[in-house]
mmCIF file of C-alpha atoms and ligand atoms in Angstrom:
data_model
loop_
_atom_site.group_PDB
_atom_site.id
_atom_site.type_symbol
_atom_site.label_atom_id
_atom_site.label_comp_id
_atom_site.label_asym_id
_atom_site.label_seq_id
_atom_site.Cartn_x
_atom_site.Cartn_y
_atom_site.Cartn_z
ATOM 1 C CA UNK Q 11 0.000 0.000 0.000
ATOM 2 C CA UNK Q 12 1.108 3.539 -0.753
ATOM 3 C CA UNK Q 13 -0.006 6.470 1.389
ATOM 4 C CA UNK Q 14 -0.479 9.937 -0.089
ATOM 5 C CA UNK Q 15 -0.777 12.945 2.212
ATOM 6 C CA UNK Q 16 -2.523 15.836 0.475
ATOM 7 C CA UNK Q 17 -5.488 15.512 -1.873
ATOM 8 C CA UNK Q 18 -4.853 18.591 -3.967
ATOM 9 C CA UNK Q 19 -4.556 18.321 -7.729
ATOM 10 C CA UNK Q 20 -1.199 16.523 -7.705
ATOM 11 C CA UNK Q 21 -1.835 14.140 -4.801
ATOM 12 C CA UNK Q 22 -5.152 13.126 -6.315
ATOM 13 C CA UNK Q 23 -3.657 12.631 -9.796
ATOM 14 C CA UNK Q 24 -0.919 10.421 -8.346
ATOM 15 C CA UNK Q 25 -3.539 8.411 -6.449
ATOM 16 C CA UNK Q 26 -5.448 7.888 -9.688
ATOM 17 C CA UNK Q 27 -2.459 6.626 -11.686
ATOM 18 C CA UNK Q 28 -0.917 4.535 -8.877
ATOM 19 C CA UNK Q 29 -4.323 3.248 -7.783
ATOM 20 C CA UNK Q 30 -4.925 1.679 -11.179
ATOM 21 C CA UNK Q 31 -2.180 -0.821 -10.295
ATOM 22 C CA UNK Q 32 -1.958 -1.113 -6.487
ATOM 23 C CA UNK Q 33 -3.742 -0.128 -3.251
ATOM 24 C CA UNK Q 34 -3.407 3.538 -2.294
ATOM 25 C CA UNK Q 35 -4.729 5.488 0.675
ATOM 26 C CA UNK Q 36 -5.219 9.192 0.000
ATOM 27 C CA UNK Q 37 -5.467 11.525 2.962
ATOM 28 C CA UNK Q 38 -7.521 14.679 2.364
ATOM 29 C CA UNK Q 39 -7.321 17.171 5.207
ATOM 30 C CA UNK Q 40 -10.883 18.303 4.572
ATOM 31 C CA UNK Q 41 -12.064 14.847 3.505
ATOM 32 C CA UNK Q 42 -12.523 15.634 -0.207
ATOM 33 C CA UNK Q 43 -10.021 15.673 -3.109
ATOM 34 C CA UNK Q 44 -9.605 18.839 -5.191
ATOM 35 C CA UNK Q 45 -9.653 17.251 -8.669
ATOM 36 C CA UNK Q 46 -13.075 16.184 -9.887
ATOM 37 C CA UNK Q 47 -12.102 12.678 -11.025
ATOM 38 C CA UNK Q 48 -13.343 9.147 -10.417
ATOM 39 C CA UNK Q 49 -10.953 7.354 -8.071
ATOM 40 C CA UNK Q 50 -10.008 3.779 -9.031
ATOM 41 C CA UNK Q 51 -11.395 1.033 -6.809
ATOM 42 C CA UNK Q 52 -8.047 0.473 -5.129
ATOM 43 C CA UNK Q 53 -7.883 4.081 -3.861
ATOM 44 C CA UNK Q 54 -9.251 4.631 -0.397
ATOM 45 C CA UNK Q 55 -9.964 8.233 0.544
ATOM 46 C CA UNK Q 56 -9.659 9.103 4.226
ATOM 47 C CA UNK Q 57 -9.830 12.138 6.506
ATOM 48 C CA UNK Q 58 -7.740 10.245 9.108
ATOM 49 C CA UNK Q 59 -4.030 10.771 8.412
ATOM 50 C CA UNK Q 60 -3.088 7.702 10.433
ATOM 51 C CA UNK Q 61 -4.759 5.444 7.873
ATOM 52 C CA UNK Q 62 -2.418 6.681 5.125
ATOM 53 C CA UNK Q 63 0.785 5.871 7.004
ATOM 54 C CA UNK Q 64 2.183 3.163 4.734
ATOM 55 C CA UNK Q 65 5.820 2.064 4.363
ATOM 56 C CA UNK Q 66 6.027 4.582 1.501
ATOM 57 C CA UNK Q 67 4.366 7.946 2.014
ATOM 58 C CA UNK Q 68 4.065 10.600 -0.696
ATOM 59 C CA UNK Q 69 3.890 14.160 0.633
ATOM 60 C CA UNK Q 70 1.761 16.131 -1.838
ATOM 61 C CA UNK Q 71 1.062 19.368 0.003
ATOM 62 C CA UNK Q 72 2.212 22.824 -1.122
ATOM 63 C CA UNK Q 73 5.842 23.611 -0.294
ATOM 64 C CA UNK Q 74 5.159 26.175 2.427
ATOM 65 C CA UNK Q 75 2.904 23.643 4.228
ATOM 66 C CA UNK Q 76 5.450 20.804 4.139
ATOM 67 C CA UNK Q 77 7.596 21.841 7.123
ATOM 68 C CA UNK Q 78 4.571 22.216 9.407
ATOM 69 C CA UNK Q 79 3.123 18.864 8.343
ATOM 70 C CA UNK Q 80 6.468 17.111 8.878
ATOM 71 C CA UNK Q 81 6.980 18.649 12.303
ATOM 72 C CA UNK Q 82 3.432 17.866 13.407
ATOM 73 C CA UNK Q 83 3.606 14.242 12.240
ATOM 74 C CA UNK Q 84 7.344 13.501 12.672
ATOM 75 C CA UNK Q 85 6.855 10.787 15.272
ATOM 76 C CA UNK Q 86 4.452 8.846 13.034
ATOM 77 C CA UNK Q 87 6.400 9.474 9.796
ATOM 78 C CA UNK Q 88 9.847 8.488 11.054
ATOM 79 C CA UNK Q 89 11.261 5.285 9.541
ATOM 80 C CA UNK Q 90 9.029 5.359 6.444
ATOM 81 C CA UNK Q 91 10.244 6.162 2.922
ATOM 82 C CA UNK Q 92 9.117 9.779 2.481
ATOM 83 C CA UNK Q 93 8.719 11.104 -1.055
ATOM 84 C CA UNK Q 94 8.145 14.844 -1.391
ATOM 85 C CA UNK Q 95 5.949 15.751 -4.347
ATOM 86 C CA UNK Q 96 6.214 19.503 -4.021
ATOM 87 C CA UNK Q 97 8.305 22.156 -5.754
ATOM 88 C CA UNK Q 98 9.865 25.058 -3.950
ATOM 89 C CA UNK Q 99 12.157 26.383 -1.256
ATOM 90 C CA UNK Q 100 10.910 26.740 2.327
ATOM 91 C CA UNK Q 101 10.722 30.417 3.236
ATOM 92 C CA UNK Q 102 11.376 29.879 6.928
ATOM 93 C CA UNK Q 103 14.548 27.782 6.564
ATOM 94 C CA UNK Q 104 15.797 28.124 2.967
ATOM 95 C CA UNK Q 105 15.664 24.318 2.727
ATOM 96 C CA UNK Q 106 14.225 22.243 -0.093
ATOM 97 C CA UNK Q 107 11.771 19.346 0.452
ATOM 98 C CA UNK Q 108 14.378 16.648 1.179
ATOM 99 C CA UNK Q 109 16.213 18.993 3.559
ATOM 100 C CA UNK Q 110 12.972 19.522 5.498
ATOM 101 C CA UNK Q 111 12.397 15.757 5.620
ATOM 102 C CA UNK Q 112 15.941 15.125 6.873
ATOM 103 C CA UNK Q 113 15.509 17.770 9.553
ATOM 104 C CA UNK Q 114 12.146 16.485 10.848
ATOM 105 C CA UNK Q 115 12.640 12.749 10.296
ATOM 106 C CA UNK Q 116 16.379 12.014 10.381
ATOM 107 C CA UNK Q 117 17.155 8.510 9.189
ATOM 108 C CA UNK Q 118 14.040 8.172 7.016
ATOM 109 C CA UNK Q 119 14.853 7.669 3.332
ATOM 110 C CA UNK Q 120 14.050 11.093 1.789
ATOM 111 C CA UNK Q 121 13.169 11.384 -1.881
ATOM 112 C CA UNK Q 122 11.644 13.883 -4.267
ATOM 113 C CA UNK Q 123 9.390 13.212 -7.225
ATOM 114 C CA UNK Q 124 9.495 16.110 -9.657
ATOM 115 C CA UNK Q 125 9.475 16.969 -13.340
ATOM 116 C CA UNK Q 126 7.212 18.071 -16.171
ATOM 117 C CA UNK Q 127 3.664 16.918 -15.517
ATOM 118 C CA UNK Q 128 0.307 18.556 -15.127
ATOM 119 C CA UNK Q 129 -1.942 16.797 -12.638
ATOM 120 C CA UNK Q 130 -4.776 16.726 -15.161
ATOM 121 C CA UNK Q 131 -2.555 14.900 -17.699
ATOM 122 C CA UNK Q 132 -1.474 12.304 -15.124
ATOM 123 C CA UNK Q 133 -5.056 11.745 -14.000
ATOM 124 C CA UNK Q 134 -6.135 11.187 -17.625
ATOM 125 C CA UNK Q 135 -3.448 8.513 -18.010
ATOM 126 C CA UNK Q 136 -1.470 10.503 -20.577
ATOM 127 C CA UNK Q 137 2.224 9.559 -20.886
ATOM 128 C CA UNK Q 138 4.423 11.413 -18.391
ATOM 129 C CA UNK Q 139 8.067 11.153 -17.307
ATOM 130 C CA UNK Q 140 9.346 12.372 -13.943
ATOM 131 C CA UNK Q 141 12.577 12.388 -11.977
ATOM 132 C CA UNK Q 142 12.799 10.458 -8.717
ATOM 133 C CA UNK Q 143 15.742 11.691 -6.674
ATOM 134 C CA UNK Q 144 17.113 10.168 -3.496
ATOM 135 C CA UNK Q 145 20.651 9.932 -2.187
ATOM 136 C CA UNK Q 146 20.155 6.307 -1.207
ATOM 137 C CA UNK Q 147 20.684 4.278 -4.393
ATOM 138 C CA UNK Q 148 18.924 1.118 -3.126
ATOM 139 C CA UNK Q 149 15.921 3.056 -1.809
ATOM 140 C CA UNK Q 150 15.795 4.881 -5.161
ATOM 141 C CA UNK Q 151 15.623 1.638 -7.130
ATOM 142 C CA UNK Q 152 12.850 0.278 -4.909
ATOM 143 C CA UNK Q 153 10.838 3.501 -5.136
ATOM 144 C CA UNK Q 154 11.339 3.698 -8.895
ATOM 145 C CA UNK Q 155 9.812 0.229 -9.284
ATOM 146 C CA UNK Q 156 7.001 0.942 -6.828
ATOM 147 C CA UNK Q 157 5.974 4.322 -8.230
ATOM 148 C CA UNK Q 158 6.322 3.773 -12.005
ATOM 149 C CA UNK Q 159 3.141 2.906 -13.868
ATOM 150 C CA UNK Q 160 2.320 2.115 -17.482
ATOM 151 C CA UNK Q 161 1.841 5.826 -18.217
ATOM 152 C CA UNK Q 162 4.151 7.368 -15.612
ATOM 153 C CA UNK Q 163 7.852 6.671 -16.227
ATOM 154 C CA UNK Q 164 10.297 7.538 -13.468
ATOM 155 C CA UNK Q 165 13.965 8.273 -14.115
ATOM 156 C CA UNK Q 166 16.255 7.903 -11.108
ATOM 157 C CA UNK Q 167 19.047 10.115 -9.809
ATOM 158 C CA UNK Q 168 20.947 10.566 -6.559
ATOM 159 C CA UNK Q 169 21.209 14.335 -7.170
ATOM 160 C CA UNK Q 170 18.488 15.570 -4.826
ATOM 161 C CA UNK Q 171 19.918 19.105 -4.815
ATOM 162 C CA UNK Q 172 19.674 19.409 -8.597
ATOM 163 C CA UNK Q 173 16.245 17.788 -8.850
ATOM 164 C CA UNK Q 174 14.626 19.918 -6.204
ATOM 165 C CA UNK Q 175 16.262 23.178 -7.241
ATOM 166 C CA UNK Q 176 15.272 22.626 -10.888
ATOM 167 C CA UNK Q 177 11.636 22.158 -9.897
ATOM 168 C CA UNK Q 178 11.678 25.129 -7.537
ATOM 169 C CA UNK Q 179 13.481 27.634 -9.736
ATOM 170 C CA UNK Q 180 11.546 26.928 -12.926
ATOM 171 C CA UNK Q 181 8.356 28.153 -11.258
ATOM 172 C CA UNK Q 182 9.930 31.578 -10.728
ATOM 173 C CA UNK Q 183 11.030 31.743 -14.359
ATOM 174 C CA UNK Q 184 7.517 30.623 -15.408
ATOM 175 C CA UNK Q 185 6.049 33.621 -13.594
ATOM 176 C CA UNK Q 186 8.474 35.853 -15.507
ATOM 177 C CA UNK Q 187 7.552 34.139 -18.794
ATOM 178 C CA UNK Q 188 3.895 34.791 -18.014
ATOM 179 C CA UNK Q 189 4.682 38.453 -17.339
ATOM 180 C CA UNK Q 190 6.398 38.711 -20.735
ATOM 181 C CA UNK Q 191 3.397 37.254 -22.557
ATOM 182 C CA UNK Q 192 0.827 39.108 -20.425
ATOM 183 C CA UNK Q 193 2.581 42.413 -21.066
ATOM 184 C CA UNK Q 194 2.535 41.736 -24.820
ATOM 185 C CA UNK Q 195 6.316 41.558 -25.232
ATOM 186 C CA UNK Q 196 6.071 38.596 -27.614
ATOM 187 C CA UNK Q 197 7.296 35.047 -28.014
ATOM 188 C CA UNK Q 198 10.854 35.992 -29.033
ATOM 189 C CA UNK Q 199 11.209 37.789 -25.714
ATOM 190 C CA UNK Q 200 9.839 34.737 -23.897
ATOM 191 C CA UNK Q 201 12.445 32.467 -25.548
ATOM 192 C CA UNK Q 202 15.181 34.884 -24.480
ATOM 193 C CA UNK Q 203 13.755 35.041 -20.963
ATOM 194 C CA UNK Q 204 13.603 31.239 -20.681
ATOM 195 C CA UNK Q 205 17.199 30.901 -21.854
ATOM 196 C CA UNK Q 206 18.548 33.544 -19.515
ATOM 197 C CA UNK Q 207 16.335 32.116 -16.762
ATOM 198 C CA UNK Q 208 17.878 28.698 -17.309
ATOM 199 C CA UNK Q 209 21.337 30.298 -17.055
ATOM 200 C CA UNK Q 210 20.529 31.729 -13.654
ATOM 201 C CA UNK Q 211 18.918 28.473 -12.490
ATOM 202 C CA UNK Q 212 22.197 26.747 -13.348
ATOM 203 C CA UNK Q 213 24.341 29.376 -11.621
ATOM 204 C CA UNK Q 214 22.603 28.914 -8.284
ATOM 205 C CA UNK Q 215 22.087 25.159 -8.508
ATOM 206 C CA UNK Q 216 25.685 24.391 -9.506
ATOM 207 C CA UNK Q 217 26.973 26.656 -6.729
ATOM 208 C CA UNK Q 218 24.859 24.637 -4.268
ATOM 209 C CA UNK Q 219 26.241 21.318 -5.499
ATOM 210 C CA UNK Q 220 23.799 20.218 -8.230
ATOM 211 C CA UNK Q 221 25.041 18.260 -11.240
ATOM 212 C CA UNK Q 222 24.696 19.961 -14.648
ATOM 213 C CA UNK Q 223 23.035 16.901 -16.213
ATOM 214 C CA UNK Q 224 20.244 17.061 -13.635
ATOM 215 C CA UNK Q 225 19.533 20.670 -14.571
ATOM 216 C CA UNK Q 226 19.480 19.655 -18.241
ATOM 217 C CA UNK Q 227 17.066 16.795 -17.457
ATOM 218 C CA UNK Q 228 13.355 16.373 -16.782
ATOM 219 C CA UNK Q 229 13.330 18.126 -13.412
ATOM 220 C CA UNK Q 230 15.149 21.214 -14.750
ATOM 221 C CA UNK Q 231 14.987 22.095 -18.432
ATOM 222 C CA UNK Q 232 12.086 19.702 -19.065
ATOM 223 C CA UNK Q 233 9.862 21.310 -16.459
ATOM 224 C CA UNK Q 234 11.037 24.821 -17.375
ATOM 225 C CA UNK Q 235 9.894 24.292 -20.965
ATOM 226 C CA UNK Q 236 6.507 22.887 -19.922
ATOM 227 C CA UNK Q 237 5.730 25.520 -17.343
ATOM 228 C CA UNK Q 238 6.881 28.552 -19.345
ATOM 229 C CA UNK Q 239 4.925 27.593 -22.445
ATOM 230 C CA UNK Q 240 1.573 26.301 -21.217
ATOM 231 C CA UNK Q 241 -1.333 28.204 -19.810
ATOM 232 C CA UNK Q 242 -2.231 25.065 -17.858
ATOM 233 C CA UNK Q 243 0.534 26.269 -15.507
ATOM 234 C CA UNK Q 244 -0.690 28.283 -12.551
ATOM 235 C CA UNK Q 245 2.695 30.023 -12.223
ATOM 236 C CA UNK Q 246 2.569 31.055 -15.876
ATOM 237 C CA UNK Q 247 -1.055 32.214 -15.617
ATOM 238 C CA UNK Q 248 -0.271 34.207 -12.471
ATOM 239 C CA UNK Q 249 2.595 35.925 -14.338
ATOM 240 C CA UNK Q 250 0.317 36.618 -17.287
ATOM 241 C CA UNK Q 251 -2.139 38.351 -14.956
ATOM 242 C CA UNK Q 252 0.680 40.418 -13.430
ATOM 243 C CA UNK Q 253 1.901 41.398 -16.900
ATOM 244 C CA UNK Q 254 -1.581 42.346 -18.059
ATOM 245 C CA UNK Q 255 -2.493 44.161 -14.832
ATOM 246 C CA UNK Q 256 -5.373 41.717 -14.320
ATOM 247 C CA UNK Q 257 -6.715 40.198 -11.103
ATOM 248 C CA UNK Q 258 -5.730 36.657 -10.049
ATOM 249 C CA UNK Q 259 -7.531 34.289 -7.667
ATOM 250 C CA UNK Q 260 -5.498 34.376 -4.447
ATOM 251 C CA UNK Q 261 -6.582 30.865 -3.424
ATOM 252 C CA UNK Q 262 -4.725 29.219 -6.336
ATOM 253 C CA UNK Q 263 -1.422 27.530 -5.443
ATOM 254 C CA UNK Q 264 1.402 29.535 -7.082
ATOM 255 C CA UNK Q 265 4.625 28.065 -5.717
ATOM 256 C CA UNK Q 266 6.928 30.495 -7.555
ATOM 257 C CA UNK Q 267 5.846 33.444 -5.428
ATOM 258 C CA UNK Q 268 7.290 32.258 -2.108
ATOM 259 C CA UNK Q 269 10.141 30.528 -3.926
ATOM 260 C CA UNK Q 270 11.180 33.831 -5.541
ATOM 261 C CA UNK Q 271 11.330 35.371 -2.058
ATOM 262 C CA UNK Q 272 13.352 32.493 -0.602
ATOM 263 C CA UNK Q 273 15.693 32.210 -3.603
ATOM 264 C CA UNK Q 274 16.341 35.948 -3.858
ATOM 265 C CA UNK Q 275 17.681 35.679 -0.293
ATOM 266 C CA UNK Q 276 19.743 32.560 -1.073
ATOM 267 C CA UNK Q 277 21.238 34.232 -4.145
ATOM 268 C CA UNK Q 278 22.367 37.256 -2.155
ATOM 269 C CA UNK Q 279 23.865 35.041 0.585
ATOM 270 C CA UNK Q 280 25.804 32.995 -1.996
ATOM 271 C CA UNK Q 281 26.792 35.986 -4.151
ATOM 272 C CA UNK Q 282 24.972 34.633 -7.241
ATOM 273 C CA UNK Q 283 23.578 37.019 -9.848
ATOM 274 C CA UNK Q 284 19.876 36.164 -10.434
ATOM 275 C CA UNK Q 285 18.313 39.239 -12.047
ATOM 276 C CA UNK Q 286 15.116 37.540 -13.255
ATOM 277 C CA UNK Q 287 14.389 35.976 -9.860
ATOM 278 C CA UNK Q 288 15.113 39.302 -8.143
ATOM 279 C CA UNK Q 289 12.761 41.040 -10.586
ATOM 280 C CA UNK Q 290 9.963 38.506 -10.000
ATOM 281 C CA UNK Q 291 10.360 38.840 -6.235
ATOM 282 C CA UNK Q 292 10.276 42.643 -6.384
ATOM 283 C CA UNK Q 293 7.269 42.661 -8.703
ATOM 284 C CA UNK Q 294 5.299 40.118 -6.655
ATOM 285 C CA UNK Q 295 6.046 42.041 -3.456
ATOM 286 C CA UNK Q 296 5.044 45.330 -5.112
ATOM 287 C CA UNK Q 297 8.483 46.913 -4.653
ATOM 288 C CA UNK Q 298 8.645 47.785 -8.365
ATOM 289 C CA UNK Q 299 6.057 48.529 -11.019
ATOM 290 C CA UNK Q 300 5.775 46.452 -14.182
ATOM 291 C CA UNK Q 301 7.408 49.126 -16.405
ATOM 292 C CA UNK Q 302 10.272 49.423 -13.894
ATOM 293 C CA UNK Q 303 10.751 45.622 -13.820
ATOM 294 C CA UNK Q 304 10.855 45.380 -17.619
ATOM 295 C CA UNK Q 305 13.184 48.370 -17.913
ATOM 296 C CA UNK Q 306 15.588 46.949 -15.327
ATOM 297 C CA UNK Q 307 15.946 43.693 -17.290
ATOM 298 C CA UNK Q 308 16.373 45.479 -20.628
ATOM 299 C CA UNK Q 309 19.021 47.806 -19.254
ATOM 300 C CA UNK Q 310 21.347 45.070 -17.961
ATOM 301 C CA UNK Q 311 24.987 45.568 -18.942
ATOM 302 C CA UNK Q 312 25.966 44.039 -22.307
ATOM 303 C CA UNK Q 313 28.129 40.990 -21.694
ATOM 304 C CA UNK Q 314 29.205 37.615 -23.081
ATOM 305 C CA UNK Q 315 26.557 34.897 -23.255
HETATM 306 N N1 NAI J 283 -0.929 20.514 -9.974
HETATM 307 C C1 NAI J 283 0.064 20.070 -10.717
HETATM 308 O O1 NAI J 283 -0.093 19.930 -11.957
HETATM 309 C C2 NAI J 283 1.373 19.711 -10.111
HETATM 310 C C3 NAI J 283 1.706 20.105 -8.830
HETATM 311 N N2 NAI J 283 2.930 19.806 -8.323
HETATM 312 C C4 NAI J 283 3.294 20.250 -6.992
HETATM 313 O O2 NAI J 283 2.473 19.633 -6.036
HETATM 314 C C5 NAI J 283 2.402 20.450 -4.862
HETATM 315 C C6 NAI J 283 0.950 20.540 -4.447
HETATM 316 O O3 NAI J 283 0.287 21.225 -5.499
HETATM 317 P P1 NAI J 283 -1.193 20.915 -5.945
HETATM 318 O O4 NAI J 283 -1.633 19.574 -5.523
HETATM 319 O O5 NAI J 283 -1.300 21.251 -7.365
HETATM 320 O O6 NAI J 283 -1.938 22.042 -5.090
HETATM 321 P P2 NAI J 283 -3.476 22.238 -4.840
HETATM 322 O O7 NAI J 283 -3.653 23.687 -4.590
HETATM 323 O O8 NAI J 283 -4.290 21.600 -5.908
HETATM 324 O O9 NAI J 283 -3.755 21.426 -3.505
HETATM 325 C C7 NAI J 283 -3.044 21.604 -2.341
HETATM 326 C C8 NAI J 283 -3.684 20.698 -1.310
HETATM 327 O O10 NAI J 283 -2.916 20.712 -0.134
HETATM 328 C C9 NAI J 283 -3.795 20.816 0.965
HETATM 329 N N3 NAI J 283 -3.062 21.424 2.053
HETATM 330 C C10 NAI J 283 -2.610 22.685 2.139
HETATM 331 N N4 NAI J 283 -1.985 22.867 3.311
HETATM 332 C C11 NAI J 283 -2.039 21.677 3.959
HETATM 333 C C12 NAI J 283 -1.586 21.230 5.224
HETATM 334 N N5 NAI J 283 -0.939 22.045 6.055
HETATM 335 N N6 NAI J 283 -1.849 19.972 5.577
HETATM 336 C C13 NAI J 283 -2.513 19.166 4.747
HETATM 337 N N7 NAI J 283 -2.976 19.515 3.545
HETATM 338 C C14 NAI J 283 -2.730 20.774 3.159
HETATM 339 C C15 NAI J 283 -4.961 21.654 0.474
HETATM 340 O O11 NAI J 283 -6.106 21.410 1.252
HETATM 341 C C16 NAI J 283 -5.104 21.142 -0.945
HETATM 342 O O12 NAI J 283 -5.945 20.019 -0.995
HETATM 343 C C17 NAI J 283 2.997 21.806 -5.248
HETATM 344 O O13 NAI J 283 4.271 21.947 -4.690
HETATM 345 C C18 NAI J 283 3.078 21.737 -6.760
HETATM 346 O O14 NAI J 283 4.179 22.486 -7.275
HETATM 347 C C19 NAI J 283 3.827 19.085 -9.025
HETATM 348 C C20 NAI J 283 3.547 18.661 -10.291
HETATM 349 C C21 NAI J 283 2.295 18.937 -10.928
HETATM 350 O O1 13P J 284 4.792 21.801 -11.843
HETATM 351 C C1 13P J 284 3.954 21.786 -12.703
HETATM 352 C C2 13P J 284 4.168 21.167 -14.013
HETATM 353 O O2 13P J 284 5.292 20.340 -14.006
HETATM 354 C C3 13P J 284 2.661 22.466 -12.470
HETATM 355 O O3 13P J 284 2.865 23.789 -12.707
HETATM 356 P P1 13P J 284 2.027 24.900 -11.940
HETATM 357 O O4 13P J 284 2.241 24.684 -10.463
HETATM 358 O O5 13P J 284 2.572 26.188 -12.445
HETATM 359 O O6 13P J 284 0.586 24.696 -12.331
#
């Protein structure tokens, strides 16, 4: 049995695909999943977290809720294989998902499942490929077998730093890509933004110990491409609204907002130049106007690529 904590769009989609092949218990804090889909017979929905505590537990809550959930449930989660399914950097600690797991549940195998996939596509059984990262090679092989399905292919790596930073940072760049399109700056500008965004993702991630091939893989470049080019992405749509001066529903999960804040701080501490992330953070926080943000990016010094 697999336990999934969090019945938002992603947790529910994972329950649907995994539940077609094996028993799954899906914990919904409020008792109901967010995606309007039929759950396979082997998926049990519960409002009692204890019932979802299997040997393998997927943590599918938003990034800024992960630390609190881990601390509250540490005693019951310890010793289980814990697979984070969220993308971002924790504002309070600057840690990524596996760092939060290690802090709350030391000794538990900590993994992250990340990469290009919209929950709706996974739930429909469309083909999807994700990265499963864990430092423990044997645990990684076991999880890869357990969590791959006919439609969901998992690629394995031990580079947790690269996998989680790729997934976190691409959301910030997706907001910027949305701003570019929302402000009517055109698709050529978006391609430039994505490329320069990828350069700054690499600068930070490599400085923090990530491997370049992880950044070039599904969890980095793959997810950057998906999220910056599809209006299925909530980060992209949020950016579009910012760029167009339109309203955006505040209840929608937009991970790139808090991640921009956390990463702007990390970049300063590590002396890494991340102008797009800094611009997104300043724009989201209302410290600059849209024309100022665009002007500051266009007036960067001319330099080598
Ligand atoms: N939706 C998607 O297509 C994908 C989402 N992800 C990632 O999955 C993570 C979760 O996102 P979604 O499921 O899309 O969000 P969502 O907004 O659809 O759902 C979030 C769920 O978490 C629950 N939740 C919030 N705080 C909680 C807490 N403290 N304890 C328990 N439950 C809590 C909410 O009730 C809600 O059901 C994010 O980090 C996102 O980046 C990753 C890949 C695809
Ligand atoms: O992470 C995702 C796709 O891989 C989902 O993107 P959004 O959170 O922007 O909707």
